[in-house]
Short mmCIF file of C-alpha atoms in Angstrom, two decimals:
data_model
loop_
_atom_site.label_atom_id
_atom_site.label_comp_id
_atom_site.label_asym_id
_atom_site.label_seq_id
_atom_site.Cartn_x
_atom_site.Cartn_y
_atom_site.Cartn_z
CA MET C 661 103.68 243.60 95.57
CA ASN C 662 102.13 240.19 96.20
CA THR C 663 103.28 237.02 94.44
CA GLU C 664 101.16 233.87 94.35
CA LEU C 665 102.11 230.39 93.19
CA SER C 666 99.22 227.94 92.88
CA ILE C 667 98.43 224.36 91.96
CA LYS C 668 94.81 223.60 91.12
CA SER C 669 92.65 220.78 89.86
CA ILE C 670 90.21 221.65 87.08
CA ASN C 671 87.23 219.84 85.58
CA SER C 672 86.05 221.22 82.27
CA LYS C 673 83.43 220.44 79.63
CA SER C 674 83.45 221.99 76.16
CA TYR C 675 80.44 221.37 73.92
CA GLU C 676 80.32 221.60 70.13
CA TYR C 677 76.89 221.53 68.46
CA VAL C 678 75.55 221.29 64.92
CA TYR C 679 71.95 222.36 64.23
CA TYR C 680 69.70 222.22 61.19
CA ASN C 681 66.55 224.36 61.45
CA GLU C 682 66.83 224.23 65.26
CA HIS C 683 67.12 220.41 65.20
CA LYS C 684 70.29 219.23 66.89
CA LEU C 685 72.25 216.98 64.54
CA SER C 686 75.48 216.56 66.47
CA GLU C 687 77.07 217.15 69.87
CA LEU C 688 80.74 216.66 70.75
CA ILE C 689 81.76 216.81 74.40
CA TRP C 690 85.42 217.47 75.20
CA LYS C 691 86.15 216.75 78.85
CA ALA C 692 89.21 217.54 80.94
CA ASP C 693 89.05 215.53 84.17
CA ASN C 694 91.05 216.52 87.26
CA VAL C 695 93.69 218.26 85.17
CA ARG C 696 96.40 220.02 87.18
CA LEU C 697 97.04 223.69 86.47
CA LEU C 698 100.18 225.47 87.64
CA GLY C 699 99.58 229.17 88.13
CA ILE C 700 101.41 232.36 88.97
CA GLN C 701 99.91 235.69 90.00
CA PHE C 702 101.36 239.14 90.62
CA ASP C 703 99.63 242.10 92.31
CA TYR C 704 101.28 245.45 91.58
CA LEU C 705 100.20 248.46 93.63
CA ILE C 706 99.09 251.50 91.63
CA SER C 707 98.08 253.49 94.70
CA LYS C 708 97.10 252.80 98.28
CA ASP C 709 93.67 251.49 97.28
CA SER C 710 94.21 250.22 93.74
CA PHE C 711 96.35 247.56 92.10
CA PHE C 712 96.94 245.72 88.83
CA GLN C 713 96.75 241.93 88.82
CA PHE C 714 98.37 239.50 86.36
CA THR C 715 97.39 235.82 86.47
CA TYR C 716 98.50 232.99 84.20
CA LYS C 717 97.75 229.25 84.54
CA HIS C 718 98.77 226.34 82.34
CA ASN C 719 98.11 222.62 82.48
CA ILE C 720 100.84 220.27 83.71
CA SER C 721 98.76 217.10 83.15
CA ASN C 722 96.70 216.08 80.13
CA ASP C 723 93.91 213.64 81.03
CA ALA C 724 90.92 214.13 78.72
CA TYR C 725 87.98 212.34 77.09
CA MET C 726 85.72 212.94 74.11
CA ASP C 727 82.22 211.71 73.24
CA ASP C 728 80.52 212.34 69.88
CA TYR C 729 76.72 212.00 69.53
CA ASP C 730 74.58 212.32 66.38
CA TRP C 731 70.83 212.50 65.82
CA LEU C 732 70.54 211.44 62.17
CA ILE C 733 67.20 209.58 62.07
CA GLU C 734 64.04 211.64 61.73
CA ASN C 735 61.30 211.35 64.34
CA ARG C 736 63.65 209.87 66.95
CA SER C 737 64.60 211.86 70.03
CA ASP C 738 67.39 209.47 71.04
CA TRP C 739 70.85 209.65 69.51
CA SER C 740 71.41 207.42 66.49
CA ASP C 741 75.23 207.39 66.41
CA TRP C 742 77.79 207.56 69.18
CA SER C 743 81.54 207.29 69.34
CA THR C 744 83.71 207.45 72.43
CA HIS C 745 87.40 208.32 72.61
CA PRO C 746 89.01 207.68 76.03
CA ASN C 747 92.47 208.07 74.48
CA THR C 748 92.16 211.85 74.22
CA VAL C 749 95.05 214.18 75.00
CA LEU C 750 94.73 217.70 76.39
CA ASP C 751 97.61 219.53 74.73
CA LYS C 752 96.87 222.96 76.14
CA TYR C 753 94.71 224.52 78.83
CA ALA C 754 95.85 228.08 79.42
CA ILE C 755 94.13 230.91 81.31
CA LEU C 756 95.31 234.54 81.16
CA ASP C 757 93.59 237.08 83.40
CA LEU C 758 94.52 240.79 83.54
CA SER C 759 92.59 243.10 85.85
CA VAL C 760 92.55 246.42 87.67
CA HIS C 761 91.18 246.51 91.24
CA GLN C 762 89.86 249.49 93.20
CA LYS C 763 89.18 249.15 96.94
CA PHE C 764 86.43 251.03 98.75
CA LYS C 765 85.72 251.55 102.43
CA SER C 766 82.61 249.76 103.59
CA LYS C 767 80.65 249.06 106.73
CA PHE C 768 80.66 245.96 108.94
CA ASN C 769 84.42 245.45 108.43
CA ILE C 770 83.85 244.16 104.92
CA GLU C 771 86.27 245.39 102.27
CA THR C 772 84.67 245.92 98.84
CA THR C 773 86.74 245.90 95.66
CA LEU C 774 85.55 246.60 92.13
CA LEU C 775 87.27 244.84 89.22
CA LEU C 776 87.66 245.56 85.52
CA GLY C 777 89.47 242.96 83.48
CA TYR C 778 90.26 240.84 80.44
CA LYS C 779 90.31 237.03 80.46
CA ASN C 780 91.36 234.58 77.75
CA ILE C 781 91.04 230.80 77.87
CA GLU C 782 92.69 228.62 75.23
CA LYS C 783 92.29 224.84 74.96
CA SER C 784 93.43 222.23 72.48
CA PHE C 785 92.75 218.47 72.33
CA ARG C 786 93.59 215.44 70.20
CA ALA C 787 91.22 212.43 70.15
CA TYR C 788 92.81 209.09 69.23
CA ASP C 789 91.35 205.62 68.62
CA GLY C 790 87.94 204.81 70.14
CA SER C 791 84.83 202.76 69.46
CA TYR C 792 81.41 203.47 67.97
CA ILE C 793 77.77 202.44 67.76
CA TYR C 794 76.09 203.62 64.54
CA SER C 795 72.65 203.21 62.98
CA SER C 796 72.32 201.83 59.44
CA ASN C 797 68.87 203.46 59.04
CA PRO C 798 66.33 201.85 59.01
CA GLY C 799 68.40 199.85 61.50
CA PHE C 800 68.94 201.57 64.86
CA ARG C 801 72.20 201.28 66.79
CA ASP C 802 73.03 198.10 64.89
CA GLU C 803 76.58 198.77 63.69
CA TYR C 804 79.62 198.42 65.96
CA GLY C 805 83.31 199.03 65.41
CA THR C 806 86.54 200.69 66.49
CA PHE C 807 88.81 203.51 65.31
CA SER C 808 92.59 203.53 65.19
CA GLY C 809 94.76 206.63 65.00
CA LEU C 810 94.17 210.36 65.29
CA GLY C 811 90.49 211.08 64.64
CA ILE C 812 89.82 214.72 65.55
CA SER C 813 91.96 217.58 66.83
CA TYR C 814 90.22 220.56 68.38
CA GLU C 815 91.07 224.09 69.52
CA GLU C 816 88.92 226.80 71.12
CA SER C 817 89.32 230.21 72.72
CA PHE C 818 87.09 232.41 74.90
CA GLN C 819 88.10 236.07 75.21
CA SER C 820 86.08 238.11 77.68
CA PHE C 821 85.99 241.68 78.99
CA TYR C 822 84.47 241.62 82.44
CA ILE C 823 83.40 243.63 85.45
CA GLY C 824 83.42 242.23 88.95
CA VAL C 825 83.19 242.73 92.67
CA SER C 826 85.10 241.19 95.58
CA LEU C 827 84.00 241.15 99.22
CA LYS C 828 86.62 240.47 101.89
CA LYS C 829 86.13 239.89 105.62
CA LYS C 830 88.48 238.76 108.36
CA ILE C 831 87.10 235.93 110.48
CA SER C 832 90.09 235.33 112.73
CA PRO C 833 92.40 233.67 112.02
CA PHE C 834 91.09 233.39 108.43
CA ILE C 835 90.47 235.94 105.69
CA VAL C 836 87.48 235.08 103.49
CA ARG C 837 86.81 236.50 100.02
CA GLY C 838 83.86 236.11 97.69
CA ILE C 839 84.43 237.07 94.05
CA LEU C 840 81.93 237.57 91.25
CA LYS C 841 82.89 238.37 87.65
CA TYR C 842 80.51 238.91 84.74
CA SER C 843 81.21 239.51 81.09
CA PRO C 844 78.52 240.69 78.66
CA ILE C 845 80.98 240.35 75.76
CA VAL C 846 82.76 237.04 75.18
CA ILE C 847 84.42 236.48 71.79
CA VAL C 848 84.45 232.78 70.90
CA THR C 849 86.24 230.91 68.10
CA ASN C 850 87.08 227.26 67.54
CA GLU C 851 88.56 224.90 64.97
CA ASP C 852 88.24 221.15 64.55
CA ASN C 853 90.18 218.97 62.14
CA HIS C 854 88.48 215.70 61.12
CA HIS C 855 91.48 213.63 60.08
CA PHE C 856 89.53 210.61 58.81
CA ARG C 857 87.30 212.82 56.63
CA TYR C 858 89.98 215.31 55.50
CA PHE C 859 88.37 218.64 56.41
CA VAL C 860 88.82 221.50 58.86
CA ASN C 861 85.92 223.44 60.37
CA ASN C 862 86.59 227.05 61.37
CA ASN C 863 83.71 228.49 63.39
CA GLU C 864 82.87 232.08 64.26
CA PHE C 865 80.16 232.72 66.83
CA ASP C 866 77.92 235.46 68.11
CA THR C 867 79.27 236.98 71.33
CA THR C 868 78.08 235.34 74.52
CA THR C 869 78.27 235.92 78.29
CA MET C 870 80.44 234.63 81.14
CA THR C 871 79.64 234.20 84.84
CA ASP C 872 82.55 233.50 87.19
CA ILE C 873 81.94 232.82 90.90
CA GLY C 874 84.73 232.11 93.37
CA ILE C 875 85.52 231.88 97.05
CA GLU C 876 88.90 232.09 98.78
CA VAL C 877 89.92 231.27 102.34
CA GLU C 878 93.33 232.61 103.38
CA TYR C 879 95.32 231.47 106.41
CA PRO C 880 98.37 233.52 107.45
CA LEU C 881 101.44 231.39 108.18
CA GLU C 882 103.69 234.34 108.97
CA LYS C 883 103.47 238.10 108.68
CA ASN C 884 104.06 238.14 104.92
CA ILE C 885 103.30 234.54 103.96
CA SER C 886 99.85 232.95 103.61
CA ILE C 887 98.28 229.82 102.23
CA VAL C 888 95.00 230.19 100.29
CA TYR C 889 92.31 227.68 99.34
CA ASN C 890 90.31 228.65 96.24
CA TYR C 891 87.17 227.31 94.56
CA GLN C 892 85.86 228.68 91.26
CA ASN C 893 82.93 227.92 88.95
CA VAL C 894 82.75 229.47 85.47
CA GLN C 895 79.95 229.26 82.90
CA TYR C 896 79.94 230.41 79.28
CA LYS C 897 76.42 230.52 77.86
CA LYS C 898 75.65 228.62 74.65
CA THR C 899 75.93 230.65 71.46
CA LYS C 900 75.58 229.93 67.73
CA GLY C 901 77.53 230.88 64.64
CA ILE C 902 78.81 230.08 61.16
CA THR C 903 81.05 227.21 60.01
CA THR C 904 83.55 227.44 57.16
CA ARG C 905 84.55 223.91 56.11
CA THR C 906 87.67 223.41 53.99
CA TYR C 907 88.64 220.05 52.51
CA TYR C 908 92.39 219.42 52.23
CA LYS C 909 92.24 216.07 50.39
CA ASP C 910 90.02 214.50 47.72
CA THR C 911 87.30 212.48 49.42
CA ILE C 912 83.73 211.17 49.18
CA GLU C 913 80.94 212.37 51.48
CA ASN C 914 77.56 210.59 51.25
CA THR C 915 78.41 209.27 47.75
CA THR C 916 79.42 212.79 46.59
CA SER C 917 82.98 213.35 45.37
CA ILE C 918 84.66 216.40 46.90
CA ASN C 919 87.92 217.84 45.66
CA ALA C 920 90.73 219.11 47.87
CA GLY C 921 90.43 222.86 48.34
CA SER C 922 86.61 222.85 48.28
CA VAL C 923 85.06 225.31 50.74
CA PHE C 924 81.53 225.19 52.17
CA VAL C 925 79.83 227.62 54.54
CA TYR C 926 77.09 226.44 56.93
CA SER C 927 74.95 228.08 59.58
CA GLY C 928 73.95 226.21 62.73
CA ALA C 929 77.23 225.80 64.64
CA GLY C 930 76.96 226.04 68.42
CA ILE C 931 79.29 226.08 71.42
CA SER C 932 79.23 226.29 75.22
CA ASN C 933 81.76 225.79 77.98
CA SER C 934 81.96 225.37 81.74
CA TYR C 935 84.60 224.52 84.30
CA SER C 936 85.21 224.34 88.02
CA SER C 937 88.53 224.40 89.81
CA SER C 938 89.87 224.12 93.33
CA GLY C 939 93.30 224.15 94.87
CA LEU C 940 95.91 225.77 97.09
CA ALA C 941 98.17 228.77 96.62
CA LEU C 942 101.17 230.13 98.47
CA VAL C 943 101.11 233.94 98.76
CA VAL C 944 104.20 236.02 99.54
CA LYS C 945 103.83 239.76 100.23
CA PHE C 946 106.70 242.18 99.66
#
């Protein structure tokens, strides 16, 4: 069995979209910048040429940022409203990856491994305070101000079932691996709570796809101990879905009174996600 303990830096962007008849009305960008992930990985041998792998990573820092853009004036391609929230907290960034690996003999001293796995990413943010530039319409970007307090909290998850291939070659004294994972079925959900406007959006999306490309360079320190450098880039393609909006307090939206408990269903929600990570791991083989 192999055990791996890693520390990695991750940069992530999560996009929320709102469309009306294919016109983009809103885009929120949730960014995690140079967040540290602590990870652990176990490889358990099933047979000589196959093994099960368990990987779990969780953030140990919480630097984040959120920008909110709106396009609310007809016949203008530029955004009309923008708010920025540098005081954003990343509460959770967790990655669970479960996979089965099967090795095959190959030519040119390259070891080929096929993968079949399940991957789940969960993230949650809270955006506090901030400043804005709004358009009064017909005025354009003519209103300025600031926010105070918790504005929006946000959660999302990406569950994927993937296939993959790994190529491994020894280039003394290093061992180099290239890894490609692809998922044709990614289940995506998210929820955002607009605390100033007293509603929660729950969104369900069409399935999308994931592409995950990585490279590893391993350097043996001793017979059963190695250090590994890893770089990874992951892309989740944009997909669209349905929003269920629930108001939890009496409020007024665009001069219309809305009672607590009111529920509205909209089409036109959208989401996409990408991240890259790099870091070092210590591998111990038993």
